[in-house]
Amino acid sequence: MFGFDSVSSGWLIIFGLVSVATFILSLLLIPVIIVKIPEDYFSASKQHAKRWQSMNPIFRSCSVVAKNLLGLVLLVMGLLMLVLPGQGLLTILFGIALLDFPGKYALERRLISYPKVLNSINWIRKKANKKPLLID
């Protein structure tokens, strides 16, 4: 009655492989992204320049779409990693960082201000000889 049929076991294998892949990708990509964040990105005094405005409009549109798609993929992967192996909270944070929506910066600052998240990020930055993130 509660046995696995071939379809259920197939889905279990697929979810297992996706879990392993997202875990490996998060271990490889998240530290690289953390190290690339400017130390004053979350500082209240930092003025975020609109660098997108100086680009060719077609390239800018394609870049914004690609950035938002990658952000959406990271957000979904992060949500999956809350129940599967991986760095779910950090992956969600970086997915949100790539997405464009109203109030994004305030949400990023709120998420990054959690001590466990900030300590984890600053630990990775310290290993890469980068200054810790400034939050004020």
JSON list of C-alpha atoms in Angstrom, two decimals:
[
{"chain": "A", "resi": 1, "resn": "MET", "atom": "CA", "xyz": [0.00, 0.00, 0.00]},
{"chain": "A", "resi": 2, "resn": "PHE", "atom": "CA", "xyz": [2.76, 2.49, 0.95]},
{"chain": "A", "resi": 3, "resn": "GLY", "atom": "CA", "xyz": [5.46, 1.01, -1.32]},
{"chain": "A", "resi": 4, "resn": "PHE", "atom": "CA", "xyz": [7.28, 3.01, -3.94]},
{"chain": "A", "resi": 5, "resn": "ASP", "atom": "CA", "xyz": [6.37, 2.39, -7.52]},
{"chain": "A", "resi": 6, "resn": "SER", "atom": "CA", "xyz": [8.78, 3.09, -10.36]},
{"chain": "A", "resi": 7, "resn": "VAL", "atom": "CA", "xyz": [7.44, 6.64, -10.90]},
{"chain": "A", "resi": 8, "resn": "SER", "atom": "CA", "xyz": [7.86, 7.61, -7.23]},
{"chain": "A", "resi": 9, "resn": "SER", "atom": "CA", "xyz": [11.35, 6.16, -7.06]},
{"chain": "A", "resi": 10, "resn": "GLY", "atom": "CA", "xyz": [12.24, 7.99, -10.28]},
{"chain": "A", "resi": 11, "resn": "TRP", "atom": "CA", "xyz": [11.17, 11.31, -8.77]},
{"chain": "A", "resi": 12, "resn": "LEU", "atom": "CA", "xyz": [13.07, 10.50, -5.59]},
{"chain": "A", "resi": 13, "resn": "ILE", "atom": "CA", "xyz": [16.24, 9.95, -7.63]},
{"chain": "A", "resi": 14, "resn": "ILE", "atom": "CA", "xyz": [15.69, 13.19, -9.56]},
{"chain": "A", "resi": 15, "resn": "PHE", "atom": "CA", "xyz": [15.18, 15.20, -6.36]},
{"chain": "A", "resi": 16, "resn": "GLY", "atom": "CA", "xyz": [18.24, 13.56, -4.84]},
{"chain": "A", "resi": 17, "resn": "LEU", "atom": "CA", "xyz": [20.39, 14.49, -7.84]},
{"chain": "A", "resi": 18, "resn": "VAL", "atom": "CA", "xyz": [19.04, 18.06, -7.89]},
{"chain": "A", "resi": 19, "resn": "SER", "atom": "CA", "xyz": [19.78, 18.33, -4.17]},
{"chain": "A", "resi": 20, "resn": "VAL", "atom": "CA", "xyz": [23.37, 17.17, -4.64]},
{"chain": "A", "resi": 21, "resn": "ALA", "atom": "CA", "xyz": [23.85, 19.49, -7.65]},
{"chain": "A", "resi": 22, "resn": "THR", "atom": "CA", "xyz": [22.49, 22.55, -5.82]},
{"chain": "A", "resi": 23, "resn": "PHE", "atom": "CA", "xyz": [24.62, 21.73, -2.80]},
{"chain": "A", "resi": 24, "resn": "ILE", "atom": "CA", "xyz": [27.79, 21.54, -4.91]},
{"chain": "A", "resi": 25, "resn": "LEU", "atom": "CA", "xyz": [26.89, 24.67, -6.89]},
{"chain": "A", "resi": 26, "resn": "SER", "atom": "CA", "xyz": [26.19, 26.61, -3.71]},
{"chain": "A", "resi": 27, "resn": "LEU", "atom": "CA", "xyz": [29.51, 25.53, -2.23]},
{"chain": "A", "resi": 28, "resn": "LEU", "atom": "CA", "xyz": [31.30, 26.75, -5.35]},
{"chain": "A", "resi": 29, "resn": "LEU", "atom": "CA", "xyz": [29.40, 29.92, -6.30]},
{"chain": "A", "resi": 30, "resn": "ILE", "atom": "CA", "xyz": [28.22, 31.48, -3.04]},
{"chain": "A", "resi": 31, "resn": "PRO", "atom": "CA", "xyz": [31.74, 32.17, -1.68]},
{"chain": "A", "resi": 32, "resn": "VAL", "atom": "CA", "xyz": [32.76, 33.80, -4.98]},
{"chain": "A", "resi": 33, "resn": "ILE", "atom": "CA", "xyz": [29.75, 36.10, -4.87]},
{"chain": "A", "resi": 34, "resn": "ILE", "atom": "CA", "xyz": [30.29, 36.94, -1.18]},
{"chain": "A", "resi": 35, "resn": "VAL", "atom": "CA", "xyz": [33.88, 37.98, -1.84]},
{"chain": "A", "resi": 36, "resn": "LYS", "atom": "CA", "xyz": [32.82, 40.23, -4.75]},
{"chain": "A", "resi": 37, "resn": "ILE", "atom": "CA", "xyz": [30.33, 42.29, -2.69]},
{"chain": "A", "resi": 38, "resn": "PRO", "atom": "CA", "xyz": [31.80, 45.74, -1.93]},
{"chain": "A", "resi": 39, "resn": "GLU", "atom": "CA", "xyz": [32.33, 46.14, 1.82]},
{"chain": "A", "resi": 40, "resn": "ASP", "atom": "CA", "xyz": [30.14, 49.26, 1.92]},
{"chain": "A", "resi": 41, "resn": "TYR", "atom": "CA", "xyz": [27.26, 47.82, -0.16]},
{"chain": "A", "resi": 42, "resn": "PHE", "atom": "CA", "xyz": [24.95, 47.72, 2.90]},
{"chain": "A", "resi": 43, "resn": "SER", "atom": "CA", "xyz": [26.14, 51.02, 4.35]},
{"chain": "A", "resi": 44, "resn": "ALA", "atom": "CA", "xyz": [23.40, 53.65, 4.63]},
{"chain": "A", "resi": 45, "resn": "SER", "atom": "CA", "xyz": [25.78, 56.30, 3.28]},
{"chain": "A", "resi": 46, "resn": "LYS", "atom": "CA", "xyz": [26.48, 54.32, 0.08]},
{"chain": "A", "resi": 47, "resn": "GLN", "atom": "CA", "xyz": [24.82, 55.79, -2.98]},
{"chain": "A", "resi": 48, "resn": "HIS", "atom": "CA", "xyz": [23.90, 53.04, -5.40]},
{"chain": "A", "resi": 49, "resn": "ALA", "atom": "CA", "xyz": [24.68, 54.34, -8.87]},
{"chain": "A", "resi": 50, "resn": "LYS", "atom": "CA", "xyz": [22.52, 53.28, -11.76]},
{"chain": "A", "resi": 51, "resn": "ARG", "atom": "CA", "xyz": [25.31, 51.77, -13.87]},
{"chain": "A", "resi": 52, "resn": "TRP", "atom": "CA", "xyz": [22.70, 50.16, -16.11]},
{"chain": "A", "resi": 53, "resn": "GLN", "atom": "CA", "xyz": [21.77, 53.54, -17.61]},
{"chain": "A", "resi": 54, "resn": "SER", "atom": "CA", "xyz": [25.10, 53.96, -19.42]},
{"chain": "A", "resi": 55, "resn": "MET", "atom": "CA", "xyz": [24.72, 50.66, -21.35]},
{"chain": "A", "resi": 56, "resn": "ASN", "atom": "CA", "xyz": [23.32, 50.07, -24.82]},
{"chain": "A", "resi": 57, "resn": "PRO", "atom": "CA", "xyz": [19.51, 49.72, -24.35]},
{"chain": "A", "resi": 58, "resn": "ILE", "atom": "CA", "xyz": [19.32, 46.29, -26.00]},
{"chain": "A", "resi": 59, "resn": "PHE", "atom": "CA", "xyz": [22.27, 44.93, -24.00]},
{"chain": "A", "resi": 60, "resn": "ARG", "atom": "CA", "xyz": [20.83, 46.51, -20.84]},
{"chain": "A", "resi": 61, "resn": "SER", "atom": "CA", "xyz": [17.44, 44.85, -21.38]},
{"chain": "A", "resi": 62, "resn": "CYS", "atom": "CA", "xyz": [19.03, 41.44, -22.02]},
{"chain": "A", "resi": 63, "resn": "SER", "atom": "CA", "xyz": [21.28, 41.85, -18.97]},
{"chain": "A", "resi": 64, "resn": "VAL", "atom": "CA", "xyz": [18.39, 42.80, -16.68]},
{"chain": "A", "resi": 65, "resn": "VAL", "atom": "CA", "xyz": [16.32, 39.83, -17.88]},
{"chain": "A", "resi": 66, "resn": "ALA", "atom": "CA", "xyz": [19.27, 37.43, -17.44]},
{"chain": "A", "resi": 67, "resn": "LYS", "atom": "CA", "xyz": [20.05, 38.85, -13.99]},
{"chain": "A", "resi": 68, "resn": "ASN", "atom": "CA", "xyz": [16.43, 38.47, -12.87]},
{"chain": "A", "resi": 69, "resn": "LEU", "atom": "CA", "xyz": [16.20, 34.92, -14.24]},
{"chain": "A", "resi": 70, "resn": "LEU", "atom": "CA", "xyz": [19.37, 33.95, -12.38]},
{"chain": "A", "resi": 71, "resn": "GLY", "atom": "CA", "xyz": [17.98, 35.58, -9.24]},
{"chain": "A", "resi": 72, "resn": "LEU", "atom": "CA", "xyz": [14.75, 33.63, -9.57]},
{"chain": "A", "resi": 73, "resn": "VAL", "atom": "CA", "xyz": [16.65, 30.35, -10.04]},
{"chain": "A", "resi": 74, "resn": "LEU", "atom": "CA", "xyz": [18.80, 31.08, -6.96]},
{"chain": "A", "resi": 75, "resn": "LEU", "atom": "CA", "xyz": [15.71, 31.99, -4.93]},
{"chain": "A", "resi": 76, "resn": "VAL", "atom": "CA", "xyz": [13.98, 28.70, -5.84]},
{"chain": "A", "resi": 77, "resn": "MET", "atom": "CA", "xyz": [17.20, 26.74, -5.18]},
{"chain": "A", "resi": 78, "resn": "GLY", "atom": "CA", "xyz": [17.52, 28.45, -1.80]},
{"chain": "A", "resi": 79, "resn": "LEU", "atom": "CA", "xyz": [13.96, 27.60, -0.86]},
{"chain": "A", "resi": 80, "resn": "LEU", "atom": "CA", "xyz": [14.61, 23.98, -1.83]},
{"chain": "A", "resi": 81, "resn": "MET", "atom": "CA", "xyz": [17.81, 24.00, 0.24]},
{"chain": "A", "resi": 82, "resn": "LEU", "atom": "CA", "xyz": [15.83, 24.91, 3.34]},
{"chain": "A", "resi": 83, "resn": "VAL", "atom": "CA", "xyz": [14.68, 21.28, 3.34]},
{"chain": "A", "resi": 84, "resn": "LEU", "atom": "CA", "xyz": [17.46, 19.74, 1.20]},
{"chain": "A", "resi": 85, "resn": "PRO", "atom": "CA", "xyz": [21.22, 19.89, 1.80]},
{"chain": "A", "resi": 86, "resn": "GLY", "atom": "CA", "xyz": [22.79, 23.23, 0.99]},
{"chain": "A", "resi": 87, "resn": "GLN", "atom": "CA", "xyz": [23.20, 26.80, 2.14]},
{"chain": "A", "resi": 88, "resn": "GLY", "atom": "CA", "xyz": [19.56, 27.78, 1.79]},
{"chain": "A", "resi": 89, "resn": "LEU", "atom": "CA", "xyz": [19.52, 31.16, 3.55]},
{"chain": "A", "resi": 90, "resn": "LEU", "atom": "CA", "xyz": [22.62, 32.44, 1.79]},
{"chain": "A", "resi": 91, "resn": "THR", "atom": "CA", "xyz": [21.33, 31.25, -1.58]},
{"chain": "A", "resi": 92, "resn": "ILE", "atom": "CA", "xyz": [17.97, 32.98, -0.96]},
{"chain": "A", "resi": 93, "resn": "LEU", "atom": "CA", "xyz": [19.83, 36.16, -0.01]},
{"chain": "A", "resi": 94, "resn": "PHE", "atom": "CA", "xyz": [21.80, 36.18, -3.25]},
{"chain": "A", "resi": 95, "resn": "GLY", "atom": "CA", "xyz": [18.74, 35.31, -5.31]},
{"chain": "A", "resi": 96, "resn": "ILE", "atom": "CA", "xyz": [16.96, 38.30, -3.82]},
{"chain": "A", "resi": 97, "resn": "ALA", "atom": "CA", "xyz": [20.04, 40.46, -4.43]},
{"chain": "A", "resi": 98, "resn": "LEU", "atom": "CA", "xyz": [19.83, 39.73, -8.16]},
{"chain": "A", "resi": 99, "resn": "LEU", "atom": "CA", "xyz": [16.08, 40.33, -8.48]},
{"chain": "A", "resi": 100, "resn": "ASP", "atom": "CA", "xyz": [14.68, 43.80, -9.16]},
{"chain": "A", "resi": 101, "resn": "PHE", "atom": "CA", "xyz": [11.62, 44.77, -7.11]},
{"chain": "A", "resi": 102, "resn": "PRO", "atom": "CA", "xyz": [10.49, 47.73, -4.96]},
{"chain": "A", "resi": 103, "resn": "GLY", "atom": "CA", "xyz": [11.89, 47.64, -1.43]},
{"chain": "A", "resi": 104, "resn": "LYS", "atom": "CA", "xyz": [14.67, 45.22, -2.36]},
{"chain": "A", "resi": 105, "resn": "TYR", "atom": "CA", "xyz": [17.47, 47.15, -0.69]},
{"chain": "A", "resi": 106, "resn": "ALA", "atom": "CA", "xyz": [15.58, 47.39, 2.64]},
{"chain": "A", "resi": 107, "resn": "LEU", "atom": "CA", "xyz": [14.88, 43.64, 2.53]},
{"chain": "A", "resi": 108, "resn": "GLU", "atom": "CA", "xyz": [18.54, 42.88, 1.77]},
{"chain": "A", "resi": 109, "resn": "ARG", "atom": "CA", "xyz": [19.69, 44.99, 4.71]},
{"chain": "A", "resi": 110, "resn": "ARG", "atom": "CA", "xyz": [17.19, 43.28, 7.00]},
{"chain": "A", "resi": 111, "resn": "LEU", "atom": "CA", "xyz": [18.27, 39.78, 5.93]},
{"chain": "A", "resi": 112, "resn": "ILE", "atom": "CA", "xyz": [21.99, 40.56, 6.12]},
{"chain": "A", "resi": 113, "resn": "SER", "atom": "CA", "xyz": [21.62, 42.07, 9.59]},
{"chain": "A", "resi": 114, "resn": "TYR", "atom": "CA", "xyz": [20.74, 38.70, 11.15]},
{"chain": "A", "resi": 115, "resn": "PRO", "atom": "CA", "xyz": [23.84, 37.84, 13.23]},
{"chain": "A", "resi": 116, "resn": "LYS", "atom": "CA", "xyz": [24.19, 34.28, 11.92]},
{"chain": "A", "resi": 117, "resn": "VAL", "atom": "CA", "xyz": [23.98, 35.40, 8.30]},
{"chain": "A", "resi": 118, "resn": "LEU", "atom": "CA", "xyz": [26.36, 38.33, 8.77]},
{"chain": "A", "resi": 119, "resn": "ASN", "atom": "CA", "xyz": [28.85, 36.24, 10.76]},
{"chain": "A", "resi": 120, "resn": "SER", "atom": "CA", "xyz": [28.82, 33.52, 8.08]},
{"chain": "A", "resi": 121, "resn": "ILE", "atom": "CA", "xyz": [29.38, 36.03, 5.30]},
{"chain": "A", "resi": 122, "resn": "ASN", "atom": "CA", "xyz": [32.13, 37.87, 7.16]},
{"chain": "A", "resi": 123, "resn": "TRP", "atom": "CA", "xyz": [33.84, 34.55, 8.00]},
{"chain": "A", "resi": 124, "resn": "ILE", "atom": "CA", "xyz": [34.00, 33.73, 4.28]},
{"chain": "A", "resi": 125, "resn": "ARG", "atom": "CA", "xyz": [35.27, 37.25, 3.49]},
{"chain": "A", "resi": 126, "resn": "LYS", "atom": "CA", "xyz": [37.96, 36.94, 6.19]},
{"chain": "A", "resi": 127, "resn": "LYS", "atom": "CA", "xyz": [39.21, 33.67, 4.62]},
{"chain": "A", "resi": 128, "resn": "ALA", "atom": "CA", "xyz": [39.55, 35.55, 1.31]},
{"chain": "A", "resi": 129, "resn": "ASN", "atom": "CA", "xyz": [41.42, 38.45, 2.98]},
{"chain": "A", "resi": 130, "resn": "LYS", "atom": "CA", "xyz": [38.49, 40.84, 2.38]},
{"chain": "A", "resi": 131, "resn": "LYS", "atom": "CA", "xyz": [37.21, 43.41, 4.85]},
{"chain": "A", "resi": 132, "resn": "PRO", "atom": "CA", "xyz": [33.92, 42.56, 6.63]},
{"chain": "A", "resi": 133, "resn": "LEU", "atom": "CA", "xyz": [30.68, 44.02, 5.34]},
{"chain": "A", "resi": 134, "resn": "LEU", "atom": "CA", "xyz": [29.73, 47.34, 6.92]},
{"chain": "A", "resi": 135, "resn": "ILE", "atom": "CA", "xyz": [26.16, 47.67, 8.13]},
{"chain": "A", "resi": 136, "resn": "ASP", "atom": "CA", "xyz": [24.98, 50.88, 9.75]}
]
